Short mmCIF file of C-alpha atoms in Angstrom, two decimals:
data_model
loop_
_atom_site.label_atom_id
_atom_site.label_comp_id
_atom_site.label_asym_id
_atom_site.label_seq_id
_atom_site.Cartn_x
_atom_site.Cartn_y
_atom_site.Cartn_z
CA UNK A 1 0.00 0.00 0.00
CA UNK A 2 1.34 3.33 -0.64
CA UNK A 3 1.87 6.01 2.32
CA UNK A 4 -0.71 8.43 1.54
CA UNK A 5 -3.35 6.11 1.17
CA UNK A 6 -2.20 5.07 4.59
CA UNK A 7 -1.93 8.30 5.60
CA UNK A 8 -5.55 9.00 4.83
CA UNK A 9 -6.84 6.04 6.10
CA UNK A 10 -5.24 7.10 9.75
CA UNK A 11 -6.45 10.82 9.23
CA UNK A 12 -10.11 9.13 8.73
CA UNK A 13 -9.66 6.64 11.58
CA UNK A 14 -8.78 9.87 13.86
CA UNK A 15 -11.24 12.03 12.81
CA UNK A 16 -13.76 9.35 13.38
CA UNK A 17 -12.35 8.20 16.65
CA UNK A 18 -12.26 11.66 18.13
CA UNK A 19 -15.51 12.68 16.77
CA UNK A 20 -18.52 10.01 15.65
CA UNK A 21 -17.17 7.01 17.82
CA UNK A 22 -17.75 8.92 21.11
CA UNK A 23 -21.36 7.76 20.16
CA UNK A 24 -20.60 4.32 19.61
CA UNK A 25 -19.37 3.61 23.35
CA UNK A 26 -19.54 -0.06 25.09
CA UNK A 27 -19.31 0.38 28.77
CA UNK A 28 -17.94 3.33 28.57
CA UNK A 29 -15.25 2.75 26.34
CA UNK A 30 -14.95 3.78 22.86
CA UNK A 31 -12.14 2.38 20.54
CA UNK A 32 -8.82 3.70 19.79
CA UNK A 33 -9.00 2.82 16.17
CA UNK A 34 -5.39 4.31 15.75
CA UNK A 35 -3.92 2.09 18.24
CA UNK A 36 -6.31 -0.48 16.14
CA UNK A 37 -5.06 0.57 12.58
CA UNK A 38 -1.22 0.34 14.20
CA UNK A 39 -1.44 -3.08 14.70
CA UNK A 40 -3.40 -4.34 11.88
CA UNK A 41 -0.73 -1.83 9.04
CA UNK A 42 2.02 -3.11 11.40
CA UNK A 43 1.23 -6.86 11.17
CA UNK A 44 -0.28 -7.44 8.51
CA UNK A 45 1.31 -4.81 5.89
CA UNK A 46 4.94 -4.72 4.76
CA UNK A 47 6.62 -1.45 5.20
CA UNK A 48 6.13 0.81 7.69
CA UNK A 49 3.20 2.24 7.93
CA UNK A 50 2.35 1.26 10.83
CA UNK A 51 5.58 2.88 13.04
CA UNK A 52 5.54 5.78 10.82
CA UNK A 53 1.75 6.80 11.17
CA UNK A 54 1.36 5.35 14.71
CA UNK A 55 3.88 7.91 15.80
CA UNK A 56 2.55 10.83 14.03
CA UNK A 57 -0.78 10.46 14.92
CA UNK A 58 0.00 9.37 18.35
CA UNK A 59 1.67 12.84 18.79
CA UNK A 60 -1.34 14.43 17.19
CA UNK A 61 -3.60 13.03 19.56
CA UNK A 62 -1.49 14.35 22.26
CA UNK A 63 -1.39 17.91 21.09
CA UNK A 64 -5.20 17.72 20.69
CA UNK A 65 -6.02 16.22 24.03
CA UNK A 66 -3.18 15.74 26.18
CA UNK A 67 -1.51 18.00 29.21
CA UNK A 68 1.62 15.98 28.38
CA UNK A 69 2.74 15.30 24.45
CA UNK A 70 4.26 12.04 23.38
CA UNK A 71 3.14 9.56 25.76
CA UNK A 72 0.50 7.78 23.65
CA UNK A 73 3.11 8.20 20.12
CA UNK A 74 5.59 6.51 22.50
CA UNK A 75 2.57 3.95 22.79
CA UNK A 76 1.48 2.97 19.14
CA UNK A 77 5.48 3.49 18.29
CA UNK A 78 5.98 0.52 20.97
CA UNK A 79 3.10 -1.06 19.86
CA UNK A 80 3.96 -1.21 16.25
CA UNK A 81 7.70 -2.21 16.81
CA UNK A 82 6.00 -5.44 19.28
CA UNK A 83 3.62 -6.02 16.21
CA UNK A 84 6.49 -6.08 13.69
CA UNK A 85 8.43 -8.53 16.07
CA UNK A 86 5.86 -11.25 16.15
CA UNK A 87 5.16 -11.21 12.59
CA UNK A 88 7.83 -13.35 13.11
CA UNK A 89 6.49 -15.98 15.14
CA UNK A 90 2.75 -15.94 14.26
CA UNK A 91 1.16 -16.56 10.93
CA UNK A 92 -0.57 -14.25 8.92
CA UNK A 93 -3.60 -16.21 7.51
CA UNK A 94 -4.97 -17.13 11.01
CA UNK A 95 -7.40 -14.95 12.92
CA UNK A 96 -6.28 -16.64 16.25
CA UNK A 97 -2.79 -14.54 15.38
CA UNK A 98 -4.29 -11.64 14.38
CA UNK A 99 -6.62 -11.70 17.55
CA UNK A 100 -3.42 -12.64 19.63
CA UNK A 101 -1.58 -9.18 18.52
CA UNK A 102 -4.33 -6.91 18.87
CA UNK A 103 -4.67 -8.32 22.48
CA UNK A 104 -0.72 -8.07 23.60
CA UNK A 105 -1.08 -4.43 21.44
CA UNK A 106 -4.35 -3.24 23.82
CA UNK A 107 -2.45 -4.54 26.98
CA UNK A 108 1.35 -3.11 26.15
CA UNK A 109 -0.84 0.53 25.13
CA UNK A 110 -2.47 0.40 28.40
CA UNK A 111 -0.23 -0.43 30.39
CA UNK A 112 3.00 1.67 29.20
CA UNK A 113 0.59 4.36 29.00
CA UNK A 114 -0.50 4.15 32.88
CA UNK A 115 2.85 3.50 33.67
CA UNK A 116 4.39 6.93 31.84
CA UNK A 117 1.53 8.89 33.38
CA UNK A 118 2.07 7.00 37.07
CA UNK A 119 5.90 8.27 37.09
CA UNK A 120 4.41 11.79 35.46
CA UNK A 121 2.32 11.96 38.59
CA UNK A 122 -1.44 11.24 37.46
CA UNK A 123 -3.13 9.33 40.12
CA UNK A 124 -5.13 7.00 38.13
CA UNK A 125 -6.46 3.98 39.92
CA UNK A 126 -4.51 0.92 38.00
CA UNK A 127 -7.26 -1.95 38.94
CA UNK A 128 -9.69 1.20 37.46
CA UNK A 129 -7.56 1.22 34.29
CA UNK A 130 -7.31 -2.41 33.93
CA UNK A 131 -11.10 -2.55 34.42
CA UNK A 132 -11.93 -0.66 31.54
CA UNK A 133 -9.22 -2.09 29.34
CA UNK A 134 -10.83 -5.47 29.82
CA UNK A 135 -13.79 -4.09 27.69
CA UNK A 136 -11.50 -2.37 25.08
CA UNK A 137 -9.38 -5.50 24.72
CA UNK A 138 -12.55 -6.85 23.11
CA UNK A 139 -13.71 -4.09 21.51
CA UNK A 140 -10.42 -3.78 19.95
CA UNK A 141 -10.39 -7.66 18.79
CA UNK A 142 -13.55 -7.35 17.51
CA UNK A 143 -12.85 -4.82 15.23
CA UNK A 144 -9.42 -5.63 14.09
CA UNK A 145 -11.15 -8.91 13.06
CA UNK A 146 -14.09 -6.88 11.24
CA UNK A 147 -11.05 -5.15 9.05
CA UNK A 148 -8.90 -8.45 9.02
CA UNK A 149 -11.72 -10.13 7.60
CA UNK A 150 -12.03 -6.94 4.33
CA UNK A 151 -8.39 -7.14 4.11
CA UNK A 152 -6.56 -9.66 4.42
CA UNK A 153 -7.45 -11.90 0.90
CA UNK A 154 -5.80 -8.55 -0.88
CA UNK A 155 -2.64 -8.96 1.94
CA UNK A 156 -2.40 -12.45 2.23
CA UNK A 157 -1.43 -13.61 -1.29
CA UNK A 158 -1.25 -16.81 -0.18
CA UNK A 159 -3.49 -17.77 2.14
CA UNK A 160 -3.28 -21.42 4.30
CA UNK A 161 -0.11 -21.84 2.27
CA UNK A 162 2.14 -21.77 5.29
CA UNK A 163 5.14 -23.66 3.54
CA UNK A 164 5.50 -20.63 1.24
CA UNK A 165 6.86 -18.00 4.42
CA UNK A 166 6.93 -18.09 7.88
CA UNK A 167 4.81 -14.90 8.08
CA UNK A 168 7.43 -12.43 7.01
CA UNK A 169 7.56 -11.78 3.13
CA UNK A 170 10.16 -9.69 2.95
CA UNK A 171 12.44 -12.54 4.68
CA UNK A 172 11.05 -14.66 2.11
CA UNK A 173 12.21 -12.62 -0.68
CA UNK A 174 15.90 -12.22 0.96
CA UNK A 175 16.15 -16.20 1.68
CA UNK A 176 14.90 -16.58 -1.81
CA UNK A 177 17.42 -14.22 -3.54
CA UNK A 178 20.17 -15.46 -1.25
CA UNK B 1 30.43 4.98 15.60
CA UNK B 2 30.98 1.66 13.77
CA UNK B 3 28.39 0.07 16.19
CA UNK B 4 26.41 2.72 15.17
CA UNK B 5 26.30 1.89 11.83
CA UNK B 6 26.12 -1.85 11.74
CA UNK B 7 23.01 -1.44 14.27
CA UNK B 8 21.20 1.22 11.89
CA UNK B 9 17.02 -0.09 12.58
CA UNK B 10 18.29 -0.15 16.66
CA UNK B 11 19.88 3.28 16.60
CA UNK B 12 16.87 4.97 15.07
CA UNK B 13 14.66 3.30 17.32
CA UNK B 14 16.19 3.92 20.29
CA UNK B 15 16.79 7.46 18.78
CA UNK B 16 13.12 7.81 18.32
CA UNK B 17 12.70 6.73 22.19
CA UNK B 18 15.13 9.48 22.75
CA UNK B 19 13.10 11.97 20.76
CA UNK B 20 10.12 10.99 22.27
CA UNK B 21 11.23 11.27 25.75
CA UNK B 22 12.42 14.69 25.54
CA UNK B 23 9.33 15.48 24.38
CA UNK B 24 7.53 14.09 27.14
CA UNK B 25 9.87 15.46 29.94
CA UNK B 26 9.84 19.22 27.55
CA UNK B 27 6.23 19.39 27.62
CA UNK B 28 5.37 17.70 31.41
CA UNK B 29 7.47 21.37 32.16
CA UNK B 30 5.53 23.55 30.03
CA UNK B 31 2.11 22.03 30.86
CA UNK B 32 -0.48 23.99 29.34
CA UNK B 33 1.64 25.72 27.34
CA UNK B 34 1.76 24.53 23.71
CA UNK B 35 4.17 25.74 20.67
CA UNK B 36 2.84 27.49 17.44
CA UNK B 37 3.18 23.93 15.85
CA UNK B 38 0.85 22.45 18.05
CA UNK B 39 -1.83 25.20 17.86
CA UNK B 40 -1.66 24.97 14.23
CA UNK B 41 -2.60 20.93 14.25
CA UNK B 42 -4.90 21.80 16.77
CA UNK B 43 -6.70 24.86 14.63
CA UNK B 44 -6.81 22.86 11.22
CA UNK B 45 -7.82 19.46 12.96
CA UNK B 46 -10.63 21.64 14.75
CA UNK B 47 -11.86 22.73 11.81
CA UNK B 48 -12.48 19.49 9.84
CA UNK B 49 -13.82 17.82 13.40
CA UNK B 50 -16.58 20.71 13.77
CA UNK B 51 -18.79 19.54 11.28
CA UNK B 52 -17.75 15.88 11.63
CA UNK B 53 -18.77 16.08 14.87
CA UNK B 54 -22.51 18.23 14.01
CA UNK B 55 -22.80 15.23 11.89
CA UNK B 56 -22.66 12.62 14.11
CA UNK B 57 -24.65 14.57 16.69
CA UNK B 58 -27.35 14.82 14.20
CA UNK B 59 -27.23 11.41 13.49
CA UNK B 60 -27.20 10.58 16.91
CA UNK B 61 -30.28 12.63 17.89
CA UNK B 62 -32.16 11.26 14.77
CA UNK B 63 -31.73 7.96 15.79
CA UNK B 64 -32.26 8.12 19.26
CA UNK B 65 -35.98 9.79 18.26
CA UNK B 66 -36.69 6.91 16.10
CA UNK B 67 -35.88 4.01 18.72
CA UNK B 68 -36.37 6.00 21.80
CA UNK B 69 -40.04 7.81 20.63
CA UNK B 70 -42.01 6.44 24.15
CA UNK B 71 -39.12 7.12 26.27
CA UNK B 72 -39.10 11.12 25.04
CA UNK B 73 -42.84 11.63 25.32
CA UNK B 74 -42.46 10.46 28.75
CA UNK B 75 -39.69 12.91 29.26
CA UNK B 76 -41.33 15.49 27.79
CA UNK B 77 -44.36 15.36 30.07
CA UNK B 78 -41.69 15.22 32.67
CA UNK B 79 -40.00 18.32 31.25
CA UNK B 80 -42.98 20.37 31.16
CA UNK B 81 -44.06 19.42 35.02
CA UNK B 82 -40.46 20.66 35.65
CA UNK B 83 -40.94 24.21 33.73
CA UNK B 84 -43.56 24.84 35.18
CA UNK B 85 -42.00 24.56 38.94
CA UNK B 86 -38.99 26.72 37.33
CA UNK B 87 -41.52 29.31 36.68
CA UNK B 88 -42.75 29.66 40.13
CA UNK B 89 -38.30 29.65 41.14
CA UNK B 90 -37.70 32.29 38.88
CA UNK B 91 -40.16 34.27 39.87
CA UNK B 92 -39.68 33.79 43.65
CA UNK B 93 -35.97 34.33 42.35
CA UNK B 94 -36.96 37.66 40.47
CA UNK B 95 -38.38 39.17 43.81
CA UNK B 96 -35.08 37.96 45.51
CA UNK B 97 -32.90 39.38 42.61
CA UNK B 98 -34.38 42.97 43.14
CA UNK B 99 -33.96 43.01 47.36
CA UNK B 100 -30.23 41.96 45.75
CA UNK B 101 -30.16 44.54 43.27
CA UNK B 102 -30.79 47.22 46.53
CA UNK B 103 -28.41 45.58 48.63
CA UNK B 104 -25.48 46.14 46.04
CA UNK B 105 -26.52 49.53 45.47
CA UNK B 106 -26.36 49.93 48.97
CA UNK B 107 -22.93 48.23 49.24
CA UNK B 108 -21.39 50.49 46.70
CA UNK B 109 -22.86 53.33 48.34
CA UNK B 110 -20.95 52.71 51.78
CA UNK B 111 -17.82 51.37 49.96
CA UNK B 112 -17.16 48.27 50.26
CA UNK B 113 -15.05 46.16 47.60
CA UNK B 114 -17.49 44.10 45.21
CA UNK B 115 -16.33 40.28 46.14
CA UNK B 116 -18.30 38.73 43.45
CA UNK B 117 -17.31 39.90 39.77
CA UNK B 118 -19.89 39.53 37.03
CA UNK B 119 -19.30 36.69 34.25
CA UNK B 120 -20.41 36.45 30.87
CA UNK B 121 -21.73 33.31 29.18
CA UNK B 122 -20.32 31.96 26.56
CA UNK B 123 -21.95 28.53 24.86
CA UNK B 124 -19.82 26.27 22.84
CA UNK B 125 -20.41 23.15 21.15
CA UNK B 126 -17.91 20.33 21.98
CA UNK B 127 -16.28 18.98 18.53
CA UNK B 128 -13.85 16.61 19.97
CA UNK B 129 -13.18 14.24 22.73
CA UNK B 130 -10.08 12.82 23.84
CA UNK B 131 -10.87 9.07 22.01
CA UNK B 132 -8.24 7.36 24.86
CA UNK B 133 -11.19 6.79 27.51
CA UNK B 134 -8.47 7.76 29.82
CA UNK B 135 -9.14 11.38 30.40
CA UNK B 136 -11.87 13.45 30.13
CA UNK B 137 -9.86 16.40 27.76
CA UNK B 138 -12.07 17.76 24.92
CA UNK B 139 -12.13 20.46 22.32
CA UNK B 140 -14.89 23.57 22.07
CA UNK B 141 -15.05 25.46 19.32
CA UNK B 142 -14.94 28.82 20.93
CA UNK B 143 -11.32 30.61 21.83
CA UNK B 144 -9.99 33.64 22.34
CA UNK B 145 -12.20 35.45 19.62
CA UNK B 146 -14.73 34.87 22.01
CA UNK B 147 -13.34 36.24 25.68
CA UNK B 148 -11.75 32.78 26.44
CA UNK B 149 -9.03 32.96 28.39
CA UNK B 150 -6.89 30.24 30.03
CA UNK B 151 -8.30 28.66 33.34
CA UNK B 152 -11.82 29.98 32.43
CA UNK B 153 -14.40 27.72 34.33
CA UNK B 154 -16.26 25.50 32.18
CA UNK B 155 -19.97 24.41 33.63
CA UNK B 156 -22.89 23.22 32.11
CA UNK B 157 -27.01 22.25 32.75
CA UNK B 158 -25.76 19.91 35.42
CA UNK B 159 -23.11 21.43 36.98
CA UNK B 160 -19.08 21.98 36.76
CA UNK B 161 -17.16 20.47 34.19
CA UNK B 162 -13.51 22.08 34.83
CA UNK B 163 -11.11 24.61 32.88
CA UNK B 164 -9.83 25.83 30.20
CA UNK B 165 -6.42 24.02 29.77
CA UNK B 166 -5.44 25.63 26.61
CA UNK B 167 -6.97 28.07 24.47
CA UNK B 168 -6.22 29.52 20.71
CA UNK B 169 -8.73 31.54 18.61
CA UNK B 170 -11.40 29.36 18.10
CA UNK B 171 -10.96 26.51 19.84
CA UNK B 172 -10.06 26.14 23.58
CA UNK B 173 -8.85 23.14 25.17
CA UNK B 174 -10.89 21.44 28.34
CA UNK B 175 -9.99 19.50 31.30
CA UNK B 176 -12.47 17.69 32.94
CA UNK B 177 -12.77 18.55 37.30
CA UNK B 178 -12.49 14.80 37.58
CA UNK B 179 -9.12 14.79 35.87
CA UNK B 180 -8.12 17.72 37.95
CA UNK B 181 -4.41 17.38 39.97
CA UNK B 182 -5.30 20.77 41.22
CA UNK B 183 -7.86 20.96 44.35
CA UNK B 184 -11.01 22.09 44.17
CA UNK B 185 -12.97 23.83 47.33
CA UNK B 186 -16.98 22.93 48.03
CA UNK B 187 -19.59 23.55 50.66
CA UNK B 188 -22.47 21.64 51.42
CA UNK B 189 -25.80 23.28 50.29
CA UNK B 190 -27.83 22.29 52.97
CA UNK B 191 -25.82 23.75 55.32
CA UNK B 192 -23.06 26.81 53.58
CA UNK B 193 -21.44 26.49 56.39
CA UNK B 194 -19.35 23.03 55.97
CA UNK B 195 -16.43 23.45 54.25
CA UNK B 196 -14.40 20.81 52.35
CA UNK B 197 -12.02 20.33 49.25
CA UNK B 198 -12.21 17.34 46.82
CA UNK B 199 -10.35 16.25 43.49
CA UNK B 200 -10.08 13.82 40.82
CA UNK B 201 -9.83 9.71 42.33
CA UNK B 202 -8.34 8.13 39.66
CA UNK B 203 -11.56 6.44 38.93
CA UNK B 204 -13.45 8.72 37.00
CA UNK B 205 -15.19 10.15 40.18
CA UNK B 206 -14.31 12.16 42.53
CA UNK B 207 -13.36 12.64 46.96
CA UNK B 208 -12.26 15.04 49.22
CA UNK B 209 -12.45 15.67 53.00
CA UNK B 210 -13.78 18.19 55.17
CA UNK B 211 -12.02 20.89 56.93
CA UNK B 212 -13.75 20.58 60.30
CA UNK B 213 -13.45 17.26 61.47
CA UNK B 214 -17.14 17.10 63.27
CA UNK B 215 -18.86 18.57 60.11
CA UNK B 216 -22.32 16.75 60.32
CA UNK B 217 -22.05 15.93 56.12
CA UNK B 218 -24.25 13.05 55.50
CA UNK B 219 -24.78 10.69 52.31
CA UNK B 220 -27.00 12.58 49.63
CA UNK B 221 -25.84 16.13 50.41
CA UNK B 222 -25.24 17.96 47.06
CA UNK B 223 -22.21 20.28 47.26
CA UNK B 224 -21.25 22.81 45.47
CA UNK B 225 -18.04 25.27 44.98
CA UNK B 226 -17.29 27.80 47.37
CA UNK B 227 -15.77 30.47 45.30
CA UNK B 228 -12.66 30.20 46.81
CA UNK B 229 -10.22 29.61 44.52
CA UNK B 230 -10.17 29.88 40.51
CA UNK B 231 -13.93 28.19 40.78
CA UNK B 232 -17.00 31.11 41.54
CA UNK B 233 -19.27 30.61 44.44
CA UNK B 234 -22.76 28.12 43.77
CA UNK B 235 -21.63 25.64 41.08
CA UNK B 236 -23.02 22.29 41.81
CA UNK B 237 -19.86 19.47 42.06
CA UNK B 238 -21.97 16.64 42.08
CA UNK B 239 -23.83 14.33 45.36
CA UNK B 240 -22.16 12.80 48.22
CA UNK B 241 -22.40 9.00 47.69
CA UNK B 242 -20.37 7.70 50.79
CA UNK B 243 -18.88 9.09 54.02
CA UNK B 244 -16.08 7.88 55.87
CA UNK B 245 -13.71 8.59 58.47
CA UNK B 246 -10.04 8.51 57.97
CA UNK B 247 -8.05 7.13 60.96
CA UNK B 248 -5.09 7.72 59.54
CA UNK B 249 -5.55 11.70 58.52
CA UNK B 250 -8.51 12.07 61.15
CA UNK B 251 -10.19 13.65 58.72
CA UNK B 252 -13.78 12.66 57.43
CA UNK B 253 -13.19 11.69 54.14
CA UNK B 254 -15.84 12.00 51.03
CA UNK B 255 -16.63 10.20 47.98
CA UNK B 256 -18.63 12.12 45.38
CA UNK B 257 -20.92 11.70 42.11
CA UNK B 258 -20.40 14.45 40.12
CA UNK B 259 -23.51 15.76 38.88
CA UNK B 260 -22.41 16.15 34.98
CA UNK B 261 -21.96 13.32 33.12
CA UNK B 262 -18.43 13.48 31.65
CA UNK B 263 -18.55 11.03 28.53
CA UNK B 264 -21.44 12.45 26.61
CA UNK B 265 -21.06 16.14 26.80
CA UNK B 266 -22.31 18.15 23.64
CA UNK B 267 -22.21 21.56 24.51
CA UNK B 268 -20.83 23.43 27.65
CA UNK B 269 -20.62 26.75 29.09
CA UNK B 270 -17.31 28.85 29.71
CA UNK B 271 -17.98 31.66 32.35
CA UNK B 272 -16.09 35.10 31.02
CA UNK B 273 -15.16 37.37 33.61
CA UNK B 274 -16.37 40.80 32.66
#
């Protein structure tokens, strides 16, 4: 996919997450679709669209509603470098994997993020935080498998063929030339 | 430097951490304060949210009066009960406003310093909330074109919401009372005389203690601000849910409902000093 599609699919998934999803809340909670679009670009995509726009829009999200900038672009760029990592280890094609990520993603977010805010002073409640990230943890799977299921017969080339990587097609390509 | 460059993906990621960390400890020092880049973002992502956000509302609204069509004629009958006790207030407030109106005039007359200055009302619709479910921080689209000015108290129908955080020219930054670090000072309304201060819990509510020890605050008691402090006098906080007393600060100890409902706010009001 090429970066400014990528880019506008982020600037959409803001706009909406700041704006309309504030209706769409479950317990509460409404989705971080960045966080959501950071590990599905990240995993599932080659490149890196994921780091790239994770951090960018991470930092615009804290200039738009933080009192401290760069904590959740510190977030989504952690999350997208963990994503990236276990591309490695967990296959593409499978929505257990894809389900798997988007968990670990949710928890790492939330838990760097109370962690940075913790030593930053903020007193918020951690059993409070972990609480509410219960619920997003699902909301977050759920959706991630809503766009895994649109995308990923135009990422996967190969689907079910397992033989043909091990999840990473760029290491493919290099074992393949080499 | 030859480590450097055989580890090129680890040094710009650990770079990037680098980066990022200055920026966090840079900006936890200049809290509140943000640079001309980040007002810019802020002004051009304000202005494509604003009618985003009008669009979803309308949707919202639309929707809600399909599905919900029993549930408003109910409320409406309820809402028309309530006017009409309102009426009767305001005009029980009316006779109350003129003995007021005397009393000033009387004040100024003998000299004494006017304690309680005179705010203008300025109504904003919210474009933008902060989409982390961690705090309560959202955008208005009102700013300093309109009289807002940093710290400027934010209520609305129910009661307080918090301050102005940031502000530009037509937008203004809000953070939510419950997300407050700052302290915020309340008496009880049933009796003016019981004085306390409260502040964000960490749980998306809010508790504070009471200066006098023996105050006789009991579960149900609806506080409101005391007008010491950055907050004016008679804003309701929200109702006391639970009571305690604290062996360890001998102090009795408060938790409180806040009367506004943080996660669904559509339009708020920013009080102008004059």
């Amino acid at each position: 996919m090429k970066y400014r599609y990528s880019f506008f699919i982020f600037f959409i998934a803001f706009i909406l997450q700041t704006t309309v999803m504030n209706h769409f809340r479950v317990f509460e909670m409404s989705p971080n679709l960045i966080l959501c679009l950071v590990v599905i670009f990240s995993f599932l995509y080659e490149g890196y669209h994921g780091i790239i726009f994770g951090l960018v829009f991470g930092l615009v999200i804290d200039v738009c509603f933080a009192e401290i900038i760069g904590i959740s672009a510190m977030c989504n760029f952690t999350v997208a470098l963990i994503s990236v990592w276990l591309k490695r280890y967990f296959y593409k094609d499978s929505r257990i994997s894809i389900s798997i990520v988007s968990a670990l993603g949710t928890a790492v977010y939330a838990l760097l993020y109370w962690s940075v805010n913790r030593m930053l002073g903020s007193g918020t409640d951690f059993l409070y935080v972990m609480q509410k990230e219960a619920v997003l943890l699902i909301y977050h799977i759920v959706i991630i498998l809503a766009v895994y299921q649109a995308v990923s017969r135009r990422v996967i080339k190969h689907q079910g063929d397992r033989y043909m990587y091990r999840g990473n097609l760029q290491e493919a390509r290099r074992l393949n030339r080499s | 430097m030859n480590w450097l460059r055989e580890h090129k993906i680890l040094t710009l990621v650990l770079s990037i951490f680098f980066i990022l960390s200055v920026i966090i400890v840079f900006s936890y020092s200049n809290i509140g304060n943000s640079t001309a880049l980040g007002r810019g973002v802020e002004k051009v992502v304000t202005l494509i949210q604003g009618p985003v956000s009008s669009a979803g509302n309308g949707v919202k609204k639309g929707v809600k009066g399909i599905f919900q069509f029993r549930n408003i004629l109910k409320e409406n009958e309820e809402l028309r009960d309530q006017i009409a006790d309102l009426n009767r207030e305001l005009i029980q407030t009316k006779l109350t406003e003129a003995e007021l109106a005397e009393l000033r005039s009387l004040s100024n007359i003998l000299g004494y310093e006017n304690v309680s200055p005179n705010y203008t009302y300025v109504t904003a619709d919210v474009v933008a909330m902060d989409g982390s479910n961690w705090f309560n921080i959202f955008t208005i689209r009102a700013g300093t074109n309109d009289g807002i000015y940093k710290d400027a108290v934010v209520i609305n129908g129910d009661g307080l919401i918090g301050r102005v955080l940031e502000v530009g020219s037509d937008w203004a930054k809000v953070i939510s009372v419950i997300d407050e670090s700052n302290s915020v000072s309340f008496k009880v309304f049933r009796d003016m005389q019981l004085l306390g201060i409260l502040s964000g819990d960490g749980k998306g509510g809010l508790e504070g203690y009471m200066i006098d020890p023996e105050a006789a605050i009991i579960e149900g008691d609806i506080l409101i601000t005391s007008g010491m402090g950055m907050y004016p006098e008679g804003i309701p906080i929200g109702k006391v849910k639970k009571v305690e007393w604290n062996n360890d600060t001998l102090l009795k100890t408060v938790t409180i409902e806040p009367s506004a409902y943080f996660k669904n706010l559509q339009k708020v009001t920013v009080l102008v000093k004059k």
